[in-house]
Short mmCIF file of C-alpha atoms and ligand atoms in Angstrom, two decimals:
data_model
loop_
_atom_site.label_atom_id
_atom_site.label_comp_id
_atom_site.label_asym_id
_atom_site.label_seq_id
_atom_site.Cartn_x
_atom_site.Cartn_y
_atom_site.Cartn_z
CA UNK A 14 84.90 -59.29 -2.11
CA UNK A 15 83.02 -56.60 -3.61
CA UNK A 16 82.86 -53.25 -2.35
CA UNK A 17 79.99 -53.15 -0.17
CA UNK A 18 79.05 -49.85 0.05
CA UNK A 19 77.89 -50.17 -3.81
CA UNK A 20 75.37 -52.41 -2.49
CA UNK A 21 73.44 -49.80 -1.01
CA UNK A 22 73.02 -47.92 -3.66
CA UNK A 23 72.94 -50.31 -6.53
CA UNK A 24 69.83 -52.91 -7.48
CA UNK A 25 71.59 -55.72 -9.15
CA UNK A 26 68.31 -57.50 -9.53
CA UNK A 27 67.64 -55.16 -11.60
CA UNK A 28 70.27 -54.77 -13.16
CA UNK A 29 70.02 -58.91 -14.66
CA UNK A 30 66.20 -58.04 -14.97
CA UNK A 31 65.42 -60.82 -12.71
CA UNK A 32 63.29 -61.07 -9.39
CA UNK A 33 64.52 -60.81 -6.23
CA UNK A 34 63.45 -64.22 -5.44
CA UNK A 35 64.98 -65.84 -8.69
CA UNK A 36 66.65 -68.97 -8.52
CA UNK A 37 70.54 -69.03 -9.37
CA UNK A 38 69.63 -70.99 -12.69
CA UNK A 39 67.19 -67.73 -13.79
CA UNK A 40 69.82 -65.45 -12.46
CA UNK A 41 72.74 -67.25 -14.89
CA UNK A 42 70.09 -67.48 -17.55
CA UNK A 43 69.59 -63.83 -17.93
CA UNK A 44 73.05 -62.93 -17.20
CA UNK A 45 73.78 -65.02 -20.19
CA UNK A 46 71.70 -63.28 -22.60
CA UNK A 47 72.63 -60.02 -21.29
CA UNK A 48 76.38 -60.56 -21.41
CA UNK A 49 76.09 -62.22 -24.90
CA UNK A 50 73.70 -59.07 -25.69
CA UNK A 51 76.04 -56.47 -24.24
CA UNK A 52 79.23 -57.93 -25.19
CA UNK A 53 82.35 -55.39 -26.39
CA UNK A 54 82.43 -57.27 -29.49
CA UNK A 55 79.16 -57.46 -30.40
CA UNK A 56 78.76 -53.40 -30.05
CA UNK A 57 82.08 -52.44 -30.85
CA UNK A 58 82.37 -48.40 -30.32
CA UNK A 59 79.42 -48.16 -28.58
CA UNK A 60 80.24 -47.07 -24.89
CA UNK A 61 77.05 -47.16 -23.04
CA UNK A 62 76.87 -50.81 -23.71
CA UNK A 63 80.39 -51.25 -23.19
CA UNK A 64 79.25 -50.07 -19.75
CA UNK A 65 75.93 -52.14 -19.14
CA UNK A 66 78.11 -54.87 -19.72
CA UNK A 67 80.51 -53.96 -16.78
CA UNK A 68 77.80 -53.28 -14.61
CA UNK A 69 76.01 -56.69 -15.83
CA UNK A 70 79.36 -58.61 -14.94
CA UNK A 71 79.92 -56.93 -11.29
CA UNK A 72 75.94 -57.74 -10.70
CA UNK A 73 76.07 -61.21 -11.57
CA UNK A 74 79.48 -61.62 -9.68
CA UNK A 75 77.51 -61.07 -6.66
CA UNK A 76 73.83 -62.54 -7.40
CA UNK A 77 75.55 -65.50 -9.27
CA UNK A 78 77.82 -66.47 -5.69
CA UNK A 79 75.54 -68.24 -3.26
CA UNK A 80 77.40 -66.50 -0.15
CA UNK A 81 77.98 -63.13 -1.90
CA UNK A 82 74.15 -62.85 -2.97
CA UNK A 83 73.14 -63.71 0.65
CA UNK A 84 75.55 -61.01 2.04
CA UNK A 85 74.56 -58.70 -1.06
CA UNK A 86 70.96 -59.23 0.06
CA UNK A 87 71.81 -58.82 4.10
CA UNK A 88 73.35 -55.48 3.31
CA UNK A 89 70.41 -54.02 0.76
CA UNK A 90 68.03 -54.79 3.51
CA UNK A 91 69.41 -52.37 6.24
CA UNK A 92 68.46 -49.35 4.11
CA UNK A 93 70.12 -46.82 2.10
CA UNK A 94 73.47 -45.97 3.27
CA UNK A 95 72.26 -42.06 4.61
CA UNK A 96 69.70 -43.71 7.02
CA UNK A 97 72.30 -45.79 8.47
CA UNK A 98 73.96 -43.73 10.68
CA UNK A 99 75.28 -45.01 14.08
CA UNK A 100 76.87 -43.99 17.39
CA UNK A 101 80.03 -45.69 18.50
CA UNK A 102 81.72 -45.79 21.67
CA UNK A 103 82.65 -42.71 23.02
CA UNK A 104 80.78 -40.05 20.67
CA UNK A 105 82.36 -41.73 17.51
CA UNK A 106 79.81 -41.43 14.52
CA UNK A 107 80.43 -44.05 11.55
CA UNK A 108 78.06 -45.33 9.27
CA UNK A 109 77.46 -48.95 8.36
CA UNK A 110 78.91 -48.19 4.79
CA UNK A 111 82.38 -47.62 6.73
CA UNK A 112 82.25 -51.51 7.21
CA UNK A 113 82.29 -51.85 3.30
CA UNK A 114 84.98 -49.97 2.17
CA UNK A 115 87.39 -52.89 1.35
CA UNK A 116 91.05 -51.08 1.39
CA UNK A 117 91.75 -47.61 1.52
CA UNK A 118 90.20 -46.07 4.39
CA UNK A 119 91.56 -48.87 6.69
CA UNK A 120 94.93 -48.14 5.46
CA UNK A 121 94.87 -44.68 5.82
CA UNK A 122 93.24 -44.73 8.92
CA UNK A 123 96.50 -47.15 10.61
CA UNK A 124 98.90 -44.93 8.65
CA UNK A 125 98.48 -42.16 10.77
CA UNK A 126 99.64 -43.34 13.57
CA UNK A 127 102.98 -44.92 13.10
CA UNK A 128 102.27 -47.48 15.74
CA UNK A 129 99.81 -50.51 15.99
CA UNK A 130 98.84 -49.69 12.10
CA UNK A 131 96.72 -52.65 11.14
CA UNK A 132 95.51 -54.93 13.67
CA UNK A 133 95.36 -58.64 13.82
CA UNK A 134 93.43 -60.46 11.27
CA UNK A 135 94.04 -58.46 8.22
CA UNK A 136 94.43 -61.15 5.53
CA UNK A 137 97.85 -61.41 3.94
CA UNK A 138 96.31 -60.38 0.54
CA UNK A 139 95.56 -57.25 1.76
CA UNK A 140 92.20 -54.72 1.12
CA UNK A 141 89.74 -57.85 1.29
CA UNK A 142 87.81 -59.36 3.98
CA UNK A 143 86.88 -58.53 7.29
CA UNK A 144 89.65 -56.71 9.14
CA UNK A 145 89.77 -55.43 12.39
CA UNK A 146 90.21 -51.47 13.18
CA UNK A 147 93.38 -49.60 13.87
CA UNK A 148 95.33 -49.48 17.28
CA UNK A 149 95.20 -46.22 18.05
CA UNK A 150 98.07 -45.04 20.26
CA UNK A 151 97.25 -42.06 23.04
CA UNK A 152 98.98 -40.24 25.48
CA UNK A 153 97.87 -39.56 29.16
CA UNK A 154 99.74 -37.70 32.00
CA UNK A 155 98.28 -38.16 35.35
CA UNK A 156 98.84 -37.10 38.74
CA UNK A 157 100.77 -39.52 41.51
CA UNK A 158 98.07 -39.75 43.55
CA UNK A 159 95.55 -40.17 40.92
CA UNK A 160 97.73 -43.08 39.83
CA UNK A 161 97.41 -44.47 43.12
CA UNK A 162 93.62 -44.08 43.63
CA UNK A 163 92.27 -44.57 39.75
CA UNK A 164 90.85 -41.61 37.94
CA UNK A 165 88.16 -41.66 35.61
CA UNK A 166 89.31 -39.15 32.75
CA UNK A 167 88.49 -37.89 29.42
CA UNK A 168 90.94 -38.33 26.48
CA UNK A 169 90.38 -35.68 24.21
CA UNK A 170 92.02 -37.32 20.18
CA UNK A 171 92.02 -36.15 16.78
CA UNK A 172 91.76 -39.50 14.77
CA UNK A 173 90.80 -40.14 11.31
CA UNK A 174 87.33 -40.90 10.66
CA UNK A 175 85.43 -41.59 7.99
CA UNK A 176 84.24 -38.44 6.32
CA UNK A 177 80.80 -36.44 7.31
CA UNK A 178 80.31 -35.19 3.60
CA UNK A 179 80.29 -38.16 1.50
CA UNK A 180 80.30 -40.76 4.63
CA UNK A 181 83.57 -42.38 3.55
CA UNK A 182 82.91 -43.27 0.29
CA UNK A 183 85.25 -40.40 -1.46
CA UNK A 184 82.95 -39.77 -4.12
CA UNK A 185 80.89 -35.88 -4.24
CA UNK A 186 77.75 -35.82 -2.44
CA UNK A 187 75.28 -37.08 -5.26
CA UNK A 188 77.78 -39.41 -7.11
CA UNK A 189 78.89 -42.37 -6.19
CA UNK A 190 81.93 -44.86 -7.10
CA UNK A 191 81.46 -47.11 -9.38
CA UNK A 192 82.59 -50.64 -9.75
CA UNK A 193 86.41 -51.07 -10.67
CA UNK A 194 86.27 -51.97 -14.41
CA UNK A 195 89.30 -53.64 -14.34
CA UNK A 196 88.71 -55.80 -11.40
CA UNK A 197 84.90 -55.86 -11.73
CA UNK A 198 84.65 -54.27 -8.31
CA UNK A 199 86.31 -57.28 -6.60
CA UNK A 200 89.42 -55.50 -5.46
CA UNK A 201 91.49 -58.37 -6.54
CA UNK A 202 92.84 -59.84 -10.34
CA UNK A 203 93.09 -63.84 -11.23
CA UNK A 204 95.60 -65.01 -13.19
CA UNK A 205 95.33 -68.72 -13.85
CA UNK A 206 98.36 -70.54 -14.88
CA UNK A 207 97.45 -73.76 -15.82
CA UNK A 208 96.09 -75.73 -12.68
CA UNK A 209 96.96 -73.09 -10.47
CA UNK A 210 95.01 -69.43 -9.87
CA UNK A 211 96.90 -66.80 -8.22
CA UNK A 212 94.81 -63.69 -6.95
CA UNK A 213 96.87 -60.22 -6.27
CA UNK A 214 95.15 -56.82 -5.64
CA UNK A 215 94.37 -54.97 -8.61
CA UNK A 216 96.44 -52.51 -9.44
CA UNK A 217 94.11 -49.87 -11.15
CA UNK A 218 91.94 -49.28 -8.36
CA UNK A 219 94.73 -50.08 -5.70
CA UNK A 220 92.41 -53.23 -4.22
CA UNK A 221 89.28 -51.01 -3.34
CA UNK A 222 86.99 -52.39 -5.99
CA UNK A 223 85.94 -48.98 -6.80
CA UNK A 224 86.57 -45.51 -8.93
CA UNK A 225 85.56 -42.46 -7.98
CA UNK A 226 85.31 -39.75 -11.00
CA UNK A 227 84.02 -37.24 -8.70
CA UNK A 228 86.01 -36.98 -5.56
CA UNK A 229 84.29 -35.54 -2.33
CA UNK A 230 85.54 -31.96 -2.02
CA UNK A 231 85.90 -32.56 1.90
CA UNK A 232 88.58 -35.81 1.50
CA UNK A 233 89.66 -35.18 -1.71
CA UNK A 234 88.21 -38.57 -2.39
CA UNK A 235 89.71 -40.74 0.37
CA UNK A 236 86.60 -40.80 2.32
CA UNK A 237 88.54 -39.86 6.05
CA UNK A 238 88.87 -36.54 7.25
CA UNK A 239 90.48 -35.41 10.88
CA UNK A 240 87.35 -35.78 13.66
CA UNK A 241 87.57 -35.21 17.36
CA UNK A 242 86.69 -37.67 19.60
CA UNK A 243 86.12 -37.84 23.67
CA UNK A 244 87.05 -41.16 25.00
CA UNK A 245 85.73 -41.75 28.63
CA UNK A 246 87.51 -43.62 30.57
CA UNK A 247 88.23 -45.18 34.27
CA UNK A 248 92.16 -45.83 34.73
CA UNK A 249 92.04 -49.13 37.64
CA UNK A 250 93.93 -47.92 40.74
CA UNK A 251 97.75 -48.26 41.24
CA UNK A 252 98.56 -47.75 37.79
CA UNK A 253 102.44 -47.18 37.08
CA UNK A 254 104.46 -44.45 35.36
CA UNK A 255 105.57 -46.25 31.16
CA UNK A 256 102.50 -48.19 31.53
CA UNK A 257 100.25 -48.59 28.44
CA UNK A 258 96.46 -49.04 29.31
CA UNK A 259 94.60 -51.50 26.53
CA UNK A 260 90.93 -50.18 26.03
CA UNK A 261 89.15 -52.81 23.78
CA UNK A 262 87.20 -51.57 20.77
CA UNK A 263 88.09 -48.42 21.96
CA UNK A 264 90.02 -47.86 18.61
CA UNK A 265 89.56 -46.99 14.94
CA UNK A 266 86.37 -48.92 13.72
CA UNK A 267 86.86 -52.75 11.96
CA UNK A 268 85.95 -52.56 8.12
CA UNK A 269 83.35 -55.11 6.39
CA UNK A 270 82.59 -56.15 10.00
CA UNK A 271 85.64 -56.30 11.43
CA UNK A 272 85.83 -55.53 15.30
CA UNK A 273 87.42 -51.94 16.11
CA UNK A 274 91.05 -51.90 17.04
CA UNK A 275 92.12 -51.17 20.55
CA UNK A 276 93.22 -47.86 21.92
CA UNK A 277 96.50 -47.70 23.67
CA UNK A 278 97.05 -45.05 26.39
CA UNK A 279 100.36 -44.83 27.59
CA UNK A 280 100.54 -43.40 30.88
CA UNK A 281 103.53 -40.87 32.10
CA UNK A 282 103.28 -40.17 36.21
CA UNK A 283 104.20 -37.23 37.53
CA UNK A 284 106.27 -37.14 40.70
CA UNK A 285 105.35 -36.66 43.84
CA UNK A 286 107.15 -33.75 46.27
CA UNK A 287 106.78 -35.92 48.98
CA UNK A 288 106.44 -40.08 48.16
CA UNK A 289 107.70 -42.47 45.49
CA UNK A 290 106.88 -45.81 44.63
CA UNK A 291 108.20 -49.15 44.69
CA UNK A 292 106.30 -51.35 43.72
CA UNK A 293 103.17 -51.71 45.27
CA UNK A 294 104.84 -50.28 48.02
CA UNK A 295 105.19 -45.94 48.52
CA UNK A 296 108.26 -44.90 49.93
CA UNK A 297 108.95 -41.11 52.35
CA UNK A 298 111.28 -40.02 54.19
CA UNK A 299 110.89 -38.79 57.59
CA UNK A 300 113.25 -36.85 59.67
CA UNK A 301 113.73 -37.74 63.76
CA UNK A 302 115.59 -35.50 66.35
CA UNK A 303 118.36 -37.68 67.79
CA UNK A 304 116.70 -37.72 70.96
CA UNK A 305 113.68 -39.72 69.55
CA UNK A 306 116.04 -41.67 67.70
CA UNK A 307 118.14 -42.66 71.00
CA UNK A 308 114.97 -42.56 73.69
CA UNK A 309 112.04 -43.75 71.46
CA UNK A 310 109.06 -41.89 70.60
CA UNK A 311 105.65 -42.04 68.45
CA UNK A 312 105.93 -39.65 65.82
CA UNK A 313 103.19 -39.12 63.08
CA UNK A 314 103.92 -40.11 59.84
CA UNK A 315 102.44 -38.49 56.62
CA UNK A 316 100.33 -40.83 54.02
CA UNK A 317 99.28 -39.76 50.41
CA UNK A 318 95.60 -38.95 51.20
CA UNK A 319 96.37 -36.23 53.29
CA UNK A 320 96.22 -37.70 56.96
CA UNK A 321 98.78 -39.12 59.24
CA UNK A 322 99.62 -42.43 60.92
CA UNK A 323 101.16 -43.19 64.09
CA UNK A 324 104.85 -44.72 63.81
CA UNK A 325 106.81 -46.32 67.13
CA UNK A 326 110.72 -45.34 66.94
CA UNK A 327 111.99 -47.45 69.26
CA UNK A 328 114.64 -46.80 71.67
CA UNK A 329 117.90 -46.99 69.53
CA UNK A 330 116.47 -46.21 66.05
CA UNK A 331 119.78 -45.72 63.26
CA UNK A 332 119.24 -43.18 60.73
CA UNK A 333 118.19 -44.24 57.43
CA UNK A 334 116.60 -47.27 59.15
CA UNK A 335 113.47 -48.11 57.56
CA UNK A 336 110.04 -48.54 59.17
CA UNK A 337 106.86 -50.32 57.45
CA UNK A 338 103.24 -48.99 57.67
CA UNK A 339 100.85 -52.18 56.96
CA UNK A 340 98.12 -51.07 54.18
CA UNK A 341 99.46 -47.56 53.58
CA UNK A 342 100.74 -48.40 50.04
CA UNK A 343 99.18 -48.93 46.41
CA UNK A 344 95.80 -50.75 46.48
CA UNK A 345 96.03 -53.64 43.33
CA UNK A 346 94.35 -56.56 42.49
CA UNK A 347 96.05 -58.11 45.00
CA UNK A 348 95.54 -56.61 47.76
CA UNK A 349 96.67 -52.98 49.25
CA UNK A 350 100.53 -52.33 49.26
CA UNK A 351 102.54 -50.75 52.67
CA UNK A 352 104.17 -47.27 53.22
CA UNK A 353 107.95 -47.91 53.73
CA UNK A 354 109.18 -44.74 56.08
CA UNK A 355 113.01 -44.26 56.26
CA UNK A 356 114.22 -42.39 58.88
CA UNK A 357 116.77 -39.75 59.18
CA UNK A 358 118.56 -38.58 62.28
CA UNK A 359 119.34 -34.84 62.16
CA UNK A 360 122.15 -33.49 63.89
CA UNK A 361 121.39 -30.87 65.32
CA UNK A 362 123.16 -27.89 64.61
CA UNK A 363 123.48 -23.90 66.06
CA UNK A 364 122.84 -25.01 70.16
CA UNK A 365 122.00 -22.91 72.51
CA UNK A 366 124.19 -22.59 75.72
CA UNK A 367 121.25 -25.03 77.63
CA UNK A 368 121.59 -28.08 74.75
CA UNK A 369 125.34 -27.85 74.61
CA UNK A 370 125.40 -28.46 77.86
CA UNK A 371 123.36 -31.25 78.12
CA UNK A 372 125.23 -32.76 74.86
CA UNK A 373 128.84 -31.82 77.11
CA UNK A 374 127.62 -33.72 79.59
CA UNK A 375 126.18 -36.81 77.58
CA UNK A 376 129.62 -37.00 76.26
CA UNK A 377 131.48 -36.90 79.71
CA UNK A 378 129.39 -39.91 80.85
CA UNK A 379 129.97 -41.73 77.55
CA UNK A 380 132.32 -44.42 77.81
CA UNK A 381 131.94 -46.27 74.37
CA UNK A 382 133.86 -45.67 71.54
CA UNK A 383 131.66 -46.86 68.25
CA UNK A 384 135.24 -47.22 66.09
CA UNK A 385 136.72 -49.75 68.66
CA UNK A 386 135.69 -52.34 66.49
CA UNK A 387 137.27 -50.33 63.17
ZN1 LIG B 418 84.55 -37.11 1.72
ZN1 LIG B 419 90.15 -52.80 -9.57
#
């Protein structure tokens, strides 16, 4: 896998002085010559040829491999890399030569954030192939009733993204990296051992394929510097305090076509003065004089939007009893959850003369005693 963002900028048609229609046999042909032309040993000393006959080498590694040439050619035919600048989702700017960057920039990008790191699909060799974005991990506190009703919010994050100066390649505006001379820009060493051929990242350039003599002054050459971002987003209704939202794509961008990763927001809910969940159920408490406790009474009942409800006490009603509200609870998929009022009797206390009285005289004509059965 070569690095792809040297495609852009680098005709390797030209560089085997063939056409860009020429057949894979007139492609080998003049690679051939060239290489046998070029060769170290043939020009010993002389280091402009020495370098021809790198650049020869990583040209005809791509034009002389079927799939590579047609992926070479796919990629030369969107334009130069500066005209290829795109929006993402949610204000993100990356540019299609941050799909290219085999290694580095993916790595650094997970590394940040402790969690979620690479996604799925990297491949086990590492730096090579398509491989999807980062997780990115976010925080979000929202308000209990928001949690309840939904909320469509903006997430404000500082992420790594590719770099504005030298759009993630790492190399100074007006250089570029060049081809790996070890690895031949491949990102990746053979070493065959009789019938066997074991690949493992190269180890000069770290599995990126490329070297960069002149770093960008804005990276330092690792092509990612610190970018806000403004993630929209509409949190469903009833979501819970510890839960973690999964917004698809909405993460760091997949490199050499790779999807994006995901972005994770956990949620923490504030509490509510007032209600509590349980489940898809919200919970209050409700005091009751212990005359509408022992007589019975409608007494209005307090729901999370701000209005009231009607609740019967019947005749009889024990404290901490508890009462449901049908449809007064958390709306979810599955329907909309109840309010669950308990009730508590207060006792009254400081009576005037008129209510001790009348409590004097309740007790005179009270014959039960409620520990008989103690
Ligand atoms: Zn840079
Ligand atoms: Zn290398």
């Amino acid at each position: 896998m070569a690095a792809q963002r040297d495609w852009f900028e680098k005709d390797y048609y030209k560089t085997l002085g063939v056409e860009q229609a020429a057949t894979a046999k007139e492609i080998t042909k003049s690679y051939r010559k060239l290489a046998r032309d070029l060769h170290p040993d043939k020009n010993p000393g002389d280091a402009v040829a020495e370098e021809k006959f790198k650049e020869v080498a990583a040209a005809y590694d791509v034009l002389g491999d079927d799939d590579k040439r047609k992926e070479y050619d796919e990629v030369r035919r969107l334009g130069p890399m500066s005209g290829m600048g795109g929006q993402g989702p949610g204000g993100f700017t990356f540019n299609v030569g941050d799909m290219g960057g085999a290694g580095g920039l993916g790595d650094l990008f997970g590394s940040m954030f402790g969690r979620g790191g690479q996604g799925r699909g990297r491949p086990p060799s590492g730096g090579v192939g398509p491989r999807r974005g980062a997780d990115i991990t976010a925080h979000l506190t929202v308000d209990f009733k928001d949690a309840i009703d939904g909320l469509t919010t903006t997430l404000y994050l500082t992420t790594d993204a590719q770099c504005s100066t030298c759009h993630g390649s790492g190399a100074k505006p007006g250089t570029s990296p060049t081809a790996c001379a070890a690895c031949g820009g491949r990102g990746v060493v053979d070493d065959n051992q009789g019938m066997f051929s074991f690949s493992s990242p190269c180890r000069v350039c770290g599995g990126s394929g490329v070297r960069i003599e002149d770093p960008c002054p804005t990276c330092s050459g690792s092509g990612v510097e610190k970018r806000q971002r403004e993630v929209k987003t509409r949190l469903p209704a009833g979501v819970k305090d510890g839960q973690t939202i999964r917004l698809k794509g909405r993460g760091g961008p997949g490199r050499a076509g790779g999807p994006a990763g995901d972005l994770l927001v956990e949620l923490t809910v504030t509490p509510h003065p007032r209600f509590a969940r349980s489940g898809d159920n919200l919970t209050v408490t409700v005091p009751i004089t212990f005359a509408e406790a022992t007589l019975g009474s409608d007494i209005e009942v307090p729901t999370l939007d701000g209005s009231s409800v009607t609740l019967r006490i019947k005749a009889g009603t024990q404290t901490g009893s508890r009462h449901r509200v049908k449809g007064k609870g958390v709306p979810t998929k599955h329907g909309v959850g109840d309010l669950i009022v308990t009730v508590i009797v207060q006792v009254p206390t400081d009576l005037n003369d008129e209510q001790r009285a009348a409590v004097e005289q309740f007790a005179a004509a009270s014959t039960a005693n409620p520990r008989d059965a103690i």
